[in-house]
Amino acid sequence: MTGSSFTRRGFLGLTSAAVAGVGLSACTGGGTSTGGGQTAAASKNLRLFTYEGDETIGLLKAQIKKFDAENGTTTTVDSLPGSGAAVYPDKLRTELLGGKGPDVWRIWGGQIGSPFAKAKQALDLAPYYSKFGWDSKINTAAIGGMTFDGVKSGVPFVSLGIGAWYNKSLFAKAGVSALPTTYAELEAVNDKLVAVGVTPCGLGGKYGWDIMRLFEYLLEHTAGPELHDKLLTGDESWDRAEVVEAFTLFKKWQDKKWLPQGALGLDPADIEPAYVQGKTAYTITGPWTEAAAILSAKKSPSAFGNFELPTDQTPARHSGFVEGYMINAKTGNADKAAALIDFIVQPATQKALQVSASTVKGAEPDPKALPLSAEWADKYGSNPFYTIQDQAFPKKQADQYFSVQSDLLQGSVAPDAAAKKMQEIVSAWAKS
Amino acid sequence: MFALPALVVYIAFLIYPALSSLFFSLTNWDGLSATYKFVGLENYVKLPSDPVVVEAVRNNLIWTVVTIAVPTVIGLALAIALNGKVHGKPILRLIFYTPAVLPLVSIASIWGWLYNPQYGAINSFLRLIGLDGLAQPWLGQDSTALWAVMVPAIWLRTGFPMLLYLAALQGIPNELYEAATVDGATRWQQFWHVTMPSLRPAHYIVLALSLIDSFKVFDMIYAMTYGGPGTSTQVMGTWMYFNVFQYYQAGYGTAIAVVITLVAIAVGIPYVRSQTREAS
């Protein structure tokens, strides 16, 4: 019996341990390495990790092939297109911790790129800024977006502004003959569109960041540039009339059906291109939509247009953000990786990649290939921008903020309570 | 010695990561840096005061009860129906079991489209039959989102109990039913006094495995609602993921993982004991 008892207990123990192992090992990222391993040995192989979509990955691979031919390297390009900043950084982080991180990766600036710099997973690129003269070739404000605690950890190659991208035929159907130049005119446009049965603004609330673009615009409108910037850094309290007014307007957009029905549950990937399909009149997005939504749908750019959302403020600003490349601090090929980045930020490469809002001087969008992006750059490219809010806040605070948005649109909190809640979130972050 | 290779694999891929996770749950590691500090039980102490943890536990409980009870009852009903004289039994069995083998992300995408408030089949059907008032933004409001995600979960989880029950039903000796008939038992009485007691081992397996499965719920919620709107569909699995992989709070997130694991063990132990008892 002893043997039987031992076997049973042993089996019970081992099985329990197995359950524990399976459960717990799910969150270790496959190991316990906290540093991502040692510096890799130098080689001629590079790996670049990005989130290019199907419409642009071919262009990138063609340019990388050219770089390889000129430099005797073999560069692998991996891409994770799709849900944007909600998923890509996780994959990157897991790769870095697993010690198999890419040599070069694309990343957003602000609080999305910041953790990689602060954890020293990204290389300090100051020596390469000197070597390749990036300071004089790249827009200074954009470099600021990839500088963390004074360390230049990334090389921005795109600085994107967010505005309204609209379907001309639906505006015409609603009798809109002139683009809105004031907030009141924008509201009037929305009313006209609803009157002819068209949903004005196509935004989705899944993930939070898409519908956020409306609220941040409303906040710019009600608070103005100076206060908006101070709110984002926690230097001013959110518990104030301007914020309450912005939340009130935000709710108004939903209540007046200026947003799609059930917007909170919609996936941005589904609803953003709806203006191209004629299901909504416009969306709030950036110039990438020209390649990703208009051209990929084989539609003529002449059927669409864009305008900066009117804020009634001086200076007129729009939401914006930068994206760039970082180099793995553990790579054994830092020089080659830097050379690859330098190749990518050459004006000729930027044009070949059809970058719609390049930070590189001399790489403005080609009006023939991307007429709408060129038009945006020409009209609004030099306007200042405020930091897009999901880059202004760390992910956790951004998600808490998205929860406030969600509660407000569902009517479970009032605008003044939402402003108070935001103040709690931002002040807790600012103190930490 | 013959067990050594397996033991090495077991230690390397289960025991070592598990102990590592346990260790990291006692630190403030951000999941990215090379450094961290030992904080003792601080992460565990914080759990009850985290409002999302409270919400997630509540959602886990609702999920567990509903996605066990409903598929089990439907699965049993289908098994009983298929155990009789039914034409096309293999095809029907295949149809009912197919959702269980479909990739979860595909199921989430399909149902995401069905639930689309403007163009989805569900709201379109409701409008077609004049029930416009019932058309809802199913995944876009706190009051319906969790329930809406549970429907496809029920759909895909019904096939498993159905198969188990069907196998068990086929093992019940026909003589028991014949004897009951001779004794004058109605079909309903036969069901309660012959079928159900004979299915006891199957009930146990279905319940135990479904319970463990329910505590691990992650993929359907992640793919369909991303824990939203707000945090209304967060469960412990997704909240662990958000903390470890998105908020750079690996220590705290790992503490959540440890708790999930302990609960799963507590639930799994009676099942394991019953199995070992039978084996011995």
XYZ file of C-alpha atoms in Angstrom, chain A residues 4 8 11-12 14-25 27-28 32-35 86-87 89-90 93-94 97 115-116 119 121 199 206-207 260-262 264-266 270-271 279 395-396 399 403 406-407 410, chain B residues 10 14 16-18 20-21 24 29 31-34 36 113 116-119 127 137 139-142 222-224 226 229-231 240-242 244-249 254 257-258 261 265 269 272-273 276-277 280:
104
model
C 0.487 2.756 -4.048
C -0.702 8.491 -6.082
C 1.441 11.648 -9.458
C -0.748 14.248 -7.805
C 3.783 16.072 -10.452
C 0.493 16.795 -12.160
C -0.066 19.842 -9.999
C 3.447 20.997 -10.766
C 2.779 20.522 -14.440
C -0.370 22.630 -14.234
C 1.586 25.247 -12.308
C 4.373 25.098 -14.820
C 2.124 25.520 -17.797
C 0.278 28.382 -16.166
C 3.280 30.239 -14.928
C 5.562 29.646 -17.852
C 4.103 34.727 -18.657
C 7.849 34.364 -18.598
C 14.086 34.339 -17.227
C 16.602 36.380 -19.079
C 16.273 39.959 -18.033
C 18.850 41.388 -20.274
C -1.406 47.897 -29.408
C 0.471 44.713 -30.315
C 5.743 46.610 -29.145
C 4.827 43.403 -27.257
C 9.809 43.217 -26.414
C 9.435 39.440 -26.370
C 14.039 39.437 -23.997
C 10.495 52.071 -22.618
C 12.975 50.529 -25.061
C 15.553 49.948 -20.472
C 17.515 47.871 -25.125
C -22.484 58.947 -40.983
C -11.659 49.105 -30.022
C -8.124 49.655 -28.634
C -20.971 55.413 -36.334
C -23.510 53.483 -34.317
C -21.708 51.406 -31.692
C -16.878 51.958 -29.182
C -16.925 48.350 -30.361
C -15.651 48.987 -33.879
C -12.686 48.149 -40.345
C -14.071 51.624 -39.830
C -19.933 54.284 -45.791
C 0.373 52.713 -22.226
C -1.172 52.089 -18.829
C -5.640 52.743 -21.396
C -11.653 53.791 -20.192
C -15.594 54.720 -23.013
C -17.505 55.424 -19.801
C -21.790 55.126 -22.642
C 10.120 18.841 -17.778
C 8.027 23.745 -16.930
C 12.373 26.331 -14.244
C 10.092 28.899 -15.948
C 7.465 28.342 -13.254
C 11.289 31.982 -12.378
C 7.820 33.415 -12.668
C 9.636 37.634 -10.626
C 10.773 43.970 -12.767
C 9.858 43.099 -18.093
C 12.435 44.880 -20.199
C 15.272 46.171 -18.051
C 18.240 44.185 -16.844
C 14.869 44.848 -10.731
C -18.372 40.775 -38.108
C -20.950 44.731 -36.278
C -23.570 47.260 -35.160
C -24.165 48.714 -38.618
C -23.589 45.933 -41.122
C -34.006 45.030 -38.368
C -23.728 47.698 -30.361
C -19.373 44.567 -28.338
C -19.420 48.325 -27.830
C -21.207 48.665 -24.498
C -20.395 47.366 -21.048
C -8.357 39.564 -26.433
C -9.370 39.135 -30.060
C -12.967 40.297 -29.810
C -9.324 43.715 -26.237
C -15.049 48.778 -23.758
C -12.901 50.355 -21.072
C -12.041 47.422 -18.853
C -2.068 39.566 -16.586
C -1.117 39.996 -20.239
C -1.704 43.753 -20.214
C 3.302 41.950 -18.229
C 3.451 42.818 -21.901
C 1.927 46.255 -22.284
C 2.367 48.197 -19.066
C 5.902 47.081 -18.316
C 4.804 45.778 -14.897
C 3.353 37.654 -12.936
C -0.389 34.655 -13.239
C 0.579 32.939 -9.992
C -2.333 29.126 -11.503
C -4.500 23.878 -9.258
C -6.603 18.684 -7.632
C -6.378 14.525 -10.484
C -7.133 12.752 -7.212
C -5.303 8.553 -9.564
C -7.771 6.857 -7.252
C -4.867 2.634 -8.299
